[in-house]
XYZ file of C-alpha atoms in Angstrom:
740
model
C -93.638 49.837 78.266
C -94.089 53.092 76.048
C -96.289 55.714 78.665
C -99.079 56.256 76.047
C -100.237 52.417 78.014
C -100.534 54.513 80.833
C -103.019 56.707 80.215
C -104.908 53.580 77.854
C -104.297 51.006 80.535
C -104.513 52.604 84.062
C -100.972 51.175 84.860
C -97.678 52.204 84.955
C -94.577 51.391 83.102
C -92.865 48.135 83.064
C -88.905 49.023 82.951
C -88.258 45.566 81.567
C -89.837 46.433 78.290
C -86.643 48.548 76.868
C -85.510 44.855 76.034
C -88.244 45.062 73.669
C -87.442 48.879 72.044
C -90.574 49.598 73.471
C -92.235 48.759 71.013
C -93.833 45.841 72.895
C -94.939 45.590 76.410
C -93.514 42.041 77.928
C -96.729 40.909 79.134
C -100.506 41.949 77.038
C -102.620 43.967 79.145
C -106.009 44.919 79.098
C -106.626 48.632 78.009
C -109.583 50.843 77.401
C -109.474 50.303 73.420
C -109.866 46.660 74.208
C -112.940 47.190 76.456
C -114.829 49.508 73.539
C -117.127 47.853 71.333
C -114.715 48.878 68.665
C -111.295 50.620 68.394
C -110.263 52.636 65.322
C -105.877 53.499 65.680
C -104.336 55.381 63.355
C -100.322 55.855 63.904
C -96.756 55.215 64.495
C -96.054 51.028 64.174
C -93.505 51.738 67.418
C -96.978 52.518 69.031
C -99.952 51.040 67.669
C -99.410 47.035 67.939
C -99.013 47.286 71.842
C -102.604 47.794 72.065
C -103.332 45.161 69.430
C -101.443 42.753 70.896
C -103.242 40.561 73.796
C -106.634 42.367 73.134
C -110.035 41.091 71.592
C -109.249 39.404 67.607
C -111.072 42.194 65.750
C -111.564 44.854 68.475
C -108.043 47.043 67.715
C -107.863 47.837 64.190
C -104.655 49.802 63.602
C -103.452 51.811 60.565
C -99.329 52.345 60.556
C -97.285 53.942 58.191
C -93.958 52.282 57.428
C -91.234 52.291 59.673
C -89.073 54.128 57.151
C -91.023 56.949 57.326
C -90.282 57.893 60.549
C -86.905 59.504 58.983
C -85.374 62.266 61.308
C -83.751 64.474 58.375
C -87.433 65.125 56.761
C -90.365 67.372 58.205
C -92.449 65.201 60.441
C -95.372 67.248 60.465
C -96.451 64.549 57.075
C -96.922 61.869 60.059
C -99.298 64.015 61.531
C -101.075 64.548 58.663
C -101.344 61.203 56.604
C -103.097 60.165 60.669
C -105.351 62.808 59.868
C -105.604 61.800 56.054
C -106.569 58.184 57.146
C -109.278 59.510 59.479
C -110.908 60.991 56.329
C -109.995 57.994 54.322
C -112.313 56.126 57.073
C -115.404 57.673 57.083
C -115.381 58.306 53.196
C -115.750 54.070 53.266
C -117.636 53.828 55.500
C -120.225 55.558 52.489
C -119.717 52.361 50.379
C -119.044 49.831 53.289
C -122.849 48.808 55.358
C -120.485 46.755 57.755
C -117.933 49.437 58.441
C -120.833 51.869 58.981
C -122.343 49.604 61.348
C -119.190 49.273 63.426
C -118.989 53.168 63.562
C -122.162 54.039 64.519
C -121.614 51.374 67.334
C -121.963 52.079 70.633
C -118.389 52.865 72.814
C -116.336 53.182 69.611
C -112.778 55.028 70.321
C -110.761 56.797 67.955
C -106.744 57.078 68.904
C -104.770 59.417 66.442
C -101.187 58.735 67.236
C -99.711 62.005 66.318
C -95.793 61.339 66.670
C -94.492 64.403 64.343
C -94.318 66.989 67.856
C -91.602 63.935 69.364
C -89.478 63.638 66.121
C -88.871 67.540 65.247
C -88.594 68.426 69.283
C -85.836 65.677 69.045
C -84.346 66.699 65.655
C -84.885 70.630 66.217
C -85.370 70.991 69.990
C -88.846 72.809 71.237
C -87.759 75.721 70.972
C -86.756 75.625 67.271
C -89.207 77.093 64.253
C -89.582 73.619 62.967
C -91.274 72.869 65.949
C -93.439 75.705 66.174
C -94.500 74.994 62.897
C -95.315 71.397 64.046
C -97.859 72.914 66.846
C -99.555 74.364 64.258
C -99.796 71.329 61.910
C -101.067 69.035 65.176
C -103.827 72.370 65.827
C -104.926 71.984 62.878
C -105.411 67.723 62.846
C -107.470 68.196 66.104
C -109.366 70.832 64.275
C -109.731 68.680 61.028
C -110.527 65.269 63.004
C -113.202 67.258 65.422
C -115.372 68.323 62.246
C -114.872 64.996 60.647
C -116.485 63.100 63.223
C -119.078 65.931 63.834
C -120.166 65.609 59.986
C -120.373 61.866 60.424
C -121.941 61.292 63.213
C -123.997 64.583 62.973
C -124.504 64.885 66.787
C -123.050 66.321 69.950
C -122.568 63.087 71.661
C -118.710 62.554 71.346
C -116.043 63.358 73.874
C -112.559 64.180 73.173
C -109.037 63.789 75.373
C -106.287 65.215 74.103
C -103.133 64.431 76.061
C -99.214 63.230 75.571
C -97.207 60.381 76.725
C -94.295 62.579 78.120
C -93.232 66.141 77.773
C -89.359 67.235 76.439
C -86.517 69.252 77.777
C -85.176 72.008 76.103
C -82.136 70.291 74.287
C -85.354 68.104 72.341
C -85.014 64.976 75.172
C -87.000 63.286 77.690
C -86.410 61.453 80.858
C -83.989 63.926 82.809
C -84.289 66.541 85.362
C -86.456 68.902 83.394
C -89.757 69.462 84.708
C -91.138 69.837 81.126
C -90.879 66.051 80.822
C -92.889 64.413 83.312
C -95.755 67.576 82.978
C -97.924 67.166 80.030
C -101.193 68.571 78.714
C -104.765 67.095 79.694
C -107.671 68.628 77.599
C -110.922 67.211 77.630
C -114.121 68.583 75.664
C -117.338 67.441 74.187
C -120.272 65.205 75.723
C -120.134 64.787 79.581
C -117.384 67.370 80.099
C -117.929 70.001 81.856
C -117.637 73.963 81.030
C -114.773 75.782 82.139
C -114.806 77.383 85.770
C -113.359 81.159 85.916
C -111.578 81.627 88.719
C -109.300 84.981 89.080
C -107.668 84.046 92.299
C -107.132 80.217 91.526
C -103.156 80.198 90.076
C -102.136 81.813 93.217
C -102.599 78.772 94.923
C -101.000 76.448 92.651
C -98.757 77.685 90.448
C -97.956 80.055 87.373
C -97.324 77.868 84.443
C -100.401 78.966 82.305
C -99.368 82.299 82.477
C -97.547 82.523 78.913
C -101.387 81.294 77.812
C -103.333 83.336 79.785
C -105.348 80.921 81.363
C -104.872 81.468 85.466
C -108.124 82.020 85.893
C -109.157 78.694 84.599
C -109.364 76.099 87.098
C -106.901 73.041 86.321
C -107.164 69.867 87.756
C -103.985 68.081 87.814
C -104.298 64.258 87.708
C -101.843 61.118 87.448
C -101.328 59.655 84.072
C -103.150 55.774 85.020
C -106.678 58.576 85.853
C -106.815 59.262 82.479
C -107.861 55.682 81.451
C -110.529 55.879 84.770
C -111.929 58.928 83.104
C -112.371 57.617 79.230
C -113.895 54.238 81.236
C -116.744 56.401 82.443
C -116.955 58.276 79.404
C -117.820 55.539 77.439
C -119.557 53.703 79.844
C -117.421 50.868 79.210
C -115.743 48.103 81.732
C -112.679 49.410 82.891
C -109.452 47.892 82.246
C -108.582 45.046 84.697
C -104.703 46.382 85.105
C -106.117 49.965 85.766
C -105.168 51.776 89.399
C -106.385 54.770 88.107
C -108.607 57.320 90.039
C -111.544 59.108 88.683
C -110.419 62.791 89.422
C -113.828 63.294 90.159
C -114.143 60.906 92.950
C -112.370 63.914 95.635
C -115.515 66.129 96.215
C -112.792 68.755 97.445
C -111.909 69.884 94.200
C -113.579 69.925 90.336
C -113.421 66.909 88.290
C -114.085 66.844 84.599
C -117.621 65.259 84.275
C -120.721 66.680 83.578
C -122.793 63.271 83.585
C -126.910 63.438 82.270
C -127.308 61.395 85.693
C -125.883 64.612 87.951
C -124.618 63.744 91.579
C -125.643 59.872 91.415
C -123.566 59.152 88.479
C -120.733 60.638 89.556
C -120.964 59.190 92.861
C -121.944 55.685 91.427
C -118.706 55.780 88.982
C -116.736 56.472 92.373
C -118.297 53.117 93.715
C -117.021 51.399 90.577
C -113.351 52.971 90.376
C -112.977 51.653 94.565
C -114.595 48.200 93.441
C -112.081 47.559 90.410
C -109.314 48.652 93.128
C -110.417 46.299 95.639
C -110.988 43.661 92.781
C -107.183 44.496 92.597
C -106.372 43.656 96.406
C -108.513 40.947 96.652
C -106.281 38.618 94.012
C -103.171 39.915 95.497
C -104.146 39.372 99.324
C -105.564 35.479 98.430
C -102.592 34.351 96.386
C -100.397 35.801 99.156
C -102.317 34.464 102.123
C -102.075 31.115 100.517
C -98.581 30.565 100.413
C -97.082 33.101 103.138
C -96.010 31.768 106.193
C -97.380 34.035 109.045
C -98.932 36.172 106.647
C -100.403 39.541 108.246
C -102.657 41.262 106.051
C -103.384 45.092 105.350
C -104.614 46.568 108.922
C -106.854 49.431 107.234
C -108.998 47.526 104.966
C -111.690 44.918 107.138
C -110.984 41.419 106.226
C -114.715 39.523 106.673
C -114.421 35.579 107.413
C -116.891 34.490 105.299
C -116.326 33.563 102.179
C -119.156 35.265 100.882
C -117.529 38.741 101.299
C -114.453 39.890 100.264
C -112.126 42.895 101.284
C -113.556 46.098 101.810
C -117.253 44.845 100.842
C -118.731 46.548 104.104
C -117.588 49.322 103.606
C -118.613 49.131 99.777
C -122.231 48.296 101.142
C -122.221 51.534 103.616
C -121.594 53.764 100.414
C -124.036 52.083 98.369
C -126.566 52.839 101.421
C -125.086 57.012 101.096
C -126.130 57.219 97.782
C -129.776 55.111 97.974
C -130.084 58.303 100.464
C -129.374 60.732 98.306
C -125.999 61.246 100.152
C -124.168 62.075 97.036
C -121.578 63.977 98.365
C -120.335 61.895 101.453
C -120.410 58.861 99.749
C -118.148 60.062 97.249
C -115.776 61.264 100.451
C -116.545 57.336 101.534
C -115.184 56.004 97.917
C -112.166 58.427 97.964
C -111.347 57.141 101.075
C -111.577 53.590 100.425
C -109.442 54.690 97.136
C -106.413 55.672 99.082
C -106.851 53.122 101.405
C -106.688 49.860 98.652
C -104.138 51.439 97.350
C -102.593 51.597 100.057
C -103.485 47.966 100.614
C -101.794 47.163 96.653
C -98.845 48.506 98.017
C -98.404 47.299 101.390
C -98.733 43.550 99.088
C -95.926 44.702 96.198
C -93.444 45.230 98.886
C -94.823 42.485 100.994
C -91.291 41.197 100.328
C -89.438 44.005 100.651
C -87.820 44.046 103.862
C -86.509 40.115 103.143
C -84.915 41.217 100.380
C -83.268 44.151 101.819
C -82.079 42.128 104.513
C -80.351 39.751 102.246
C -79.487 41.905 99.338
C -76.673 43.471 101.498
C -75.705 40.420 103.260
C -74.996 39.590 99.686
C -73.188 42.455 99.010
C -71.147 42.051 102.341
C -70.191 38.398 102.004
C -68.847 39.650 98.212
C -66.754 42.179 99.827
C -65.166 39.606 102.330
C -64.903 37.115 99.583
C -62.577 39.821 97.641
C -60.586 41.155 100.677
C -60.158 37.340 101.547
C -58.233 36.245 98.079
C -56.585 39.356 98.316
C -55.257 39.371 101.367
C -54.955 35.361 102.152
C -52.516 33.454 100.718
C -53.590 30.945 97.527
C -52.055 27.992 99.350
C -54.114 27.316 102.773
C -52.677 24.893 105.519
C -53.686 21.519 105.423
C -57.450 21.474 106.684
C -57.703 20.249 110.465
C -60.845 18.260 111.643
C -62.345 21.188 113.546
C -62.607 22.619 109.979
C -64.154 20.409 108.107
C -67.727 20.978 109.825
C -67.665 24.415 109.034
C -69.702 24.195 105.877
C -72.343 22.211 107.381
C -74.241 24.930 109.190
C -73.756 26.998 105.944
C -75.545 23.673 103.893
C -78.241 23.743 106.705
C -79.077 27.424 106.032
C -78.964 27.547 102.419
C -81.556 24.748 102.386
C -83.737 25.595 104.913
C -84.183 29.292 103.135
C -84.705 27.624 99.648
C -87.436 25.489 101.265
C -89.230 28.558 102.741
C -88.863 30.216 99.688
C -90.220 27.059 97.897
C -93.385 27.305 99.838
C -94.334 30.548 100.036
C -93.478 30.350 95.853
C -91.684 33.308 95.816
C -89.030 34.308 92.797
C -86.456 32.146 91.955
C -84.679 35.283 91.747
C -84.174 35.112 95.953
C -82.768 31.254 95.607
C -80.144 32.874 94.069
C -79.982 35.774 96.490
C -79.496 33.800 99.498
C -76.999 31.122 97.501
C -74.368 33.603 96.728
C -73.997 35.196 100.251
C -73.990 31.892 102.410
C -71.136 30.303 99.438
C -69.833 33.566 99.553
C -69.448 34.037 103.896
C -68.504 30.075 103.932
C -65.290 30.492 101.996
C -64.737 33.601 104.129
C -65.279 31.745 107.729
C -62.980 28.854 105.924
C -59.919 30.895 105.367
C -60.324 33.199 108.042
C -60.603 29.880 111.105
C -56.992 28.185 108.868
C -54.879 31.355 108.750
C -55.853 31.976 112.634
C -52.582 30.984 113.292
C -50.353 31.891 110.671
C -48.191 34.911 110.738
C -44.895 33.937 109.514
C -42.729 37.079 108.174
C -41.503 37.173 104.812
C -38.100 37.026 103.375
C -36.482 39.977 102.194
C -35.785 40.051 98.678
C -31.988 41.340 98.137
C -32.152 41.509 94.383
C -33.549 44.926 93.102
C -35.180 44.575 89.605
C -32.733 47.039 87.300
C -34.661 50.190 86.246
C -34.031 51.115 82.140
C -35.122 54.146 81.176
C -38.271 53.989 78.843
C -37.145 56.332 75.256
C -40.011 58.234 74.277
C -39.727 57.236 70.298
C -42.946 57.587 68.149
C -42.067 57.091 65.098
C -44.711 57.680 61.953
C -45.146 54.096 61.248
C -48.240 52.726 58.948
C -50.506 52.606 61.229
C -50.034 56.611 62.288
C -50.663 57.619 59.279
C -53.980 55.650 58.125
C -55.378 56.736 61.264
C -54.744 60.500 60.870
C -56.149 59.531 57.278
C -59.046 58.079 58.771
C -59.390 61.324 61.586
C -59.529 63.981 58.242
C -61.723 61.854 56.408
C -64.360 61.940 59.544
C -64.334 65.143 59.598
C -65.000 66.146 56.633
C -67.483 63.725 56.214
C -69.005 64.705 59.109
C -69.062 68.104 58.467
C -70.675 67.921 55.008
C -73.749 65.363 56.772
C -74.465 68.255 59.569
C -74.553 71.172 56.725
C -77.037 68.803 54.919
C -79.337 67.536 57.416
C -79.207 71.203 58.851
C -80.743 72.773 55.711
C -83.118 69.597 55.499
C -81.543 67.846 52.894
C -81.794 64.472 53.849
C -78.676 62.419 55.009
C -77.057 61.780 51.552
C -76.033 57.932 50.669
C -72.311 58.982 49.614
C -71.728 60.341 53.182
C -73.863 57.693 55.216
C -71.566 54.788 53.590
C -68.041 56.771 54.256
C -69.441 57.294 57.886
C -70.140 53.512 58.311
C -66.920 52.469 56.532
C -64.948 55.147 58.993
C -66.396 53.739 61.821
C -66.115 50.123 61.309
C -62.477 50.485 60.047
C -60.390 53.346 62.244
C -60.811 51.150 65.706
C -59.635 47.523 63.631
C -56.105 49.352 62.878
C -54.331 48.595 65.979
C -55.598 44.995 65.543
C -54.821 44.279 61.925
C -51.095 46.461 61.655
C -47.762 46.299 63.574
C -48.097 48.691 66.651
C -45.364 49.901 68.770
C -44.444 47.327 71.696
C -43.848 50.799 74.173
C -46.448 51.537 76.923
C -46.464 54.745 75.265
C -47.129 53.809 71.894
C -49.552 51.683 72.178
C -51.712 54.470 74.368
C -51.149 56.700 71.578
C -52.574 53.966 68.700
C -55.482 53.343 70.744
C -56.549 56.962 71.421
C -55.968 57.468 67.285
C -57.797 54.667 66.209
C -60.562 55.163 68.227
C -61.154 59.120 67.456
C -62.388 59.166 64.342
C -65.834 57.289 65.858
C -66.538 59.745 68.262
C -65.852 62.520 65.554
C -68.234 61.028 64.057
C -70.664 60.859 66.775
C -69.790 63.812 69.212
C -72.026 67.414 69.452
C -69.970 70.204 69.936
C -67.670 70.028 72.231
C -67.676 66.592 72.925
C -64.257 65.836 71.267
C -62.515 67.891 73.087
C -63.554 65.725 76.181
C -62.341 63.024 74.613
C -59.462 64.664 74.045
C -59.130 65.984 77.709
C -59.568 62.529 79.129
C -57.549 60.832 77.536
C -54.356 63.730 78.399
C -55.459 63.510 82.108
C -55.586 59.169 82.395
C -52.091 59.219 80.877
C -51.063 62.121 83.430
C -52.180 60.354 86.011
C -50.481 56.938 85.500
C -47.050 59.082 85.159
C -47.723 61.430 88.890
C -48.851 57.688 90.700
C -45.540 56.263 88.780
C -43.523 59.210 90.051
C -44.747 59.075 93.785
C -44.346 55.263 94.188
C -40.829 55.975 92.668
C -40.080 58.532 95.108
C -41.302 56.651 97.908
C -39.272 54.075 97.414
C -36.152 55.769 96.815
C -36.578 57.387 100.087
C -36.920 54.124 101.951
C -40.481 55.282 102.635
C -42.106 51.604 101.997
C -38.869 49.578 103.493
C -41.063 48.011 106.143
C -43.149 46.610 103.111
C -40.608 43.897 102.410
C -40.996 42.200 105.945
C -44.790 41.829 105.233
C -46.601 38.522 106.876
C -47.541 36.201 104.611
C -51.548 37.746 105.038
C -51.854 40.148 101.800
C -49.506 37.883 98.927
C -50.432 40.997 96.542
C -48.230 43.213 98.820
C -51.049 46.476 98.425
C -50.647 49.580 100.391
C -52.097 52.229 101.685
C -51.832 53.893 98.337
C -53.247 51.777 96.352
C -57.173 52.612 97.529
C -56.243 55.973 96.393
C -55.735 54.819 92.918
C -58.818 52.301 93.007
C -60.683 55.735 94.170
C -59.274 57.440 91.086
C -59.887 54.553 88.715
C -63.821 54.492 90.051
C -63.940 59.035 89.338
C -62.353 58.191 86.104
C -65.139 55.432 84.899
C -67.798 58.060 86.347
C -66.387 60.430 84.137
C -66.014 58.429 81.324
C -69.935 57.674 81.297
C -71.122 60.573 82.537
C -68.979 62.867 80.922
C -70.407 63.669 77.775
C -73.463 64.902 79.623
C -75.275 63.239 77.112
C -76.918 60.804 79.767
C -79.378 62.097 82.568
C -80.584 58.064 82.948
C -80.743 54.997 81.807
C -84.429 56.203 79.617
C -82.478 59.142 78.424
C -80.191 59.471 75.750
C -79.901 62.377 73.344
C -80.508 60.844 70.042
C -79.240 63.801 67.250
C -75.854 62.374 66.772
C -76.916 58.855 65.334
C -78.405 60.721 62.635
C -75.335 61.301 60.861
C -74.837 57.098 60.428
C -78.591 56.334 61.227
C -81.210 58.981 59.441
C -84.559 56.430 60.076
C -85.837 55.185 63.471
C -84.166 51.884 65.001
C -84.063 51.529 68.497
C -81.435 48.981 68.894
C -79.252 50.369 66.402
C -79.161 53.976 67.616
C -78.545 52.876 71.338
C -75.888 50.514 70.281
C -74.122 53.509 68.427
C -74.558 55.878 71.252
C -73.584 53.032 74.226
C -70.419 52.582 71.691
C -69.848 56.559 71.616
C -70.258 56.137 75.493
C -67.924 53.365 75.870
C -65.082 54.202 73.598
C -62.910 56.106 76.049
C -63.116 53.238 78.667
C -60.759 51.697 75.715
C -58.132 53.961 76.819
C -59.087 54.265 80.444
C -58.281 50.057 79.935
C -55.053 50.705 79.105
C -54.006 53.204 80.748
C -54.967 51.133 83.730
C -53.000 47.734 82.926
C -50.128 50.361 82.377
C -50.373 51.932 85.442
C -50.945 48.227 87.198
C -47.779 46.976 85.953
C -45.425 49.981 86.001
C -46.393 49.524 89.856
C -44.675 46.503 90.141
C -48.104 44.961 91.434
C -50.052 41.370 89.857
C -52.556 41.535 87.396
C -55.971 42.772 88.462
C -54.532 43.653 92.031
C -55.221 47.162 91.694
C -58.980 46.232 90.010
C -59.717 43.821 93.240
C -59.472 47.030 95.474
C -61.988 49.150 93.514
C -64.267 46.040 93.504
C -65.188 46.381 96.730
C -65.134 49.770 97.420
C -67.967 49.330 94.083
C -69.746 46.918 96.333
C -70.118 49.669 98.867
C -71.678 52.217 96.729
C -73.473 49.730 95.233
C -75.103 49.231 98.371
C -75.718 52.706 99.282
C -77.784 53.082 95.680
C -79.625 49.806 96.348
C -81.474 51.473 99.582
C -82.670 54.442 97.563
C -84.165 52.409 94.764
C -87.775 53.778 94.762
C -91.278 52.835 92.372
C -93.018 55.604 93.143
C -93.128 59.110 92.539
C -92.497 60.952 88.596
C -91.197 58.878 86.082
C -87.747 60.955 86.181
C -87.613 59.861 90.277
C -88.423 56.491 89.582
C -85.779 56.323 86.587
C -83.006 57.641 88.295
C -82.798 55.614 91.449
C -83.417 52.572 88.822
C -80.371 54.282 87.272
C -77.687 54.939 89.958
C -78.457 51.202 90.683
C -77.852 49.589 87.743
C -74.763 51.536 87.112
C -73.150 51.306 90.253
C -74.590 47.245 89.893
C -72.888 46.853 86.376
C -69.524 48.796 87.411
C -68.939 45.824 88.993
C -68.556 43.578 85.848
C -67.616 46.386 83.695
C -64.535 47.175 85.898
C -63.946 43.939 85.607
C -63.745 43.815 81.714
C -61.553 47.549 81.821
C -59.101 45.508 83.843
C -59.525 42.466 81.464
C -59.438 44.444 78.356
C -56.615 46.485 79.389
C -54.352 43.387 80.183
C -54.993 41.880 76.669
C -54.502 45.228 74.941
C -51.299 45.934 76.944
C -49.981 42.175 76.886
C -46.344 42.492 75.528
C -45.629 45.975 76.599
C -42.125 46.949 77.287
C -42.142 48.729 80.368
C -39.186 50.655 81.816
C -40.200 51.878 84.943
C -38.568 50.045 88.102
C -40.896 47.302 89.643
C -41.735 46.332 93.165
C -39.356 44.864 95.308
């Protein structure tokens, strides 16, 4: 979900919306716009359709510019001017269209002006650039002119204005990383129903110095959560609240200054607080009834009253008490009680949302532990088990009964189907581990020493300048020239020349394919050099500043790592330190050693360094988009994300090849080192699983999910690296001695 949906819908973003490029929400949702009589929305085609989809037909009317107008190479202030022009055109059309005029003059009308210019300019030129400062002046002009247009059309002062943003931006022009400016956004309200500024020279001393650059330290500031804006807008409009809203009206808490100055005075504010409490209690009631109907041994939230009468709902007694306080004129006490009830209800909602968390946090570590044990058995236990005894035939039976029992309980409680998968996988792993351990308890047979030694051959470093190397070097040179010219053109605001764009795409598409269509050397060094050079043009096109040097240093370090590890193993073999390994038991058929754990750890380190080494990724939700403008100047989220991911994954081609080379040089079976790394990755994944949170700031939530997702994907990603490496280096001529 785009953060602007949190502002209008009163609920927080759904991370699964990333699969739709943030252009729509996976589930239709209610919003302040849908509760209005009519909403007239102008702005980005990436945002406005989210509010029209699922709304009452004809309720939300939208006007969007074309997607091609979101061109990062052009002046983005034109997008904001377009919004203002469309608003002006709407009012002029109303002078000749009676139906439109009647709709505009109906009560509870909303105008939504989505100004994308600052976001586009910030991504392109950074927030401290002169272009960004000029865009700020344009936004100020648009706001001032929009207010004048509305005032002239209606001829009164009955309009409320809310000016805010969906997110901030860091100094380097992105959002989602650790900069506080990404989660700190303005909220400015004025007009009908809004109080005047409150002056207090001592206010900033108890808060922070953030308003100092604007010389506003003496003005009382009331900070709110993003979802609270929907509650404020609903109260100002006098409409029903969005059905999914979990926002809190800022004026409910009597200890802090709010935003409202209602005609009904304190009574109206107190009544709005009761409405807020009722909205949240309805959320809780629905979730409570669903969970109560299906959960076994259900325990309701202890801080809310749950009457046994069907005519009452949770919290209804406290609502009656608060309404009595309002009737007796005790408005501040009513607000205080409403605030306490709202906090208790939010706690109840949180309780129900996380009701099954303990179960999940038990099953998932159990599953990962089973996978680690299963992986260890695959590495250490012989592949051919002794004949199964009659005693081992009953081992699967208790695990089958356990699976049936858990799945039956999950079905009765109507829990998500993923929980069935979560429980079936660990049960399968643990029954296989138990079976293998039981079948091999008495197997301790020594391995006969192999009298034959594999002859060592010196690997000659012969890298002839072939047609492949010549073409790759030509591609690298062309990529440097094309990229340099494209950057100069973009910096001069001349757009991306079509010739450069076509040339860039041709180089980007064909350079990585050269090693697969032309003969390459059969030596390990020759193949590594070929893969390194073939992906260099792609990295040059998408690199920022010193990122090209990262690719060079990363690949050089990987190559030196393989040489160092091979030299260490050779030295130990010559000194006889590994002689005892010849008499290993049948346990450990892959002949793994303590040194292999170190190698696996280094492999995981290089995986992490390759992903985060460019400094481009702070979290899953934060990418630096400027390099892709050299190929895609017009906003296209999926294509841009694909290009960025390609740049991030390019170094892993070389990592996969070096890892396979090292595995072969050490004389180990294919994927042996990978299996050791897999077990270590599982430990990291379980650690980050317990740190995942869905509360706090956008940054805290995003980073906790990012860390867990990245470590989880390492399981699949590492497997892909090992598989690709074996495929890339198949048929390589090795000269290092193999194990004996």
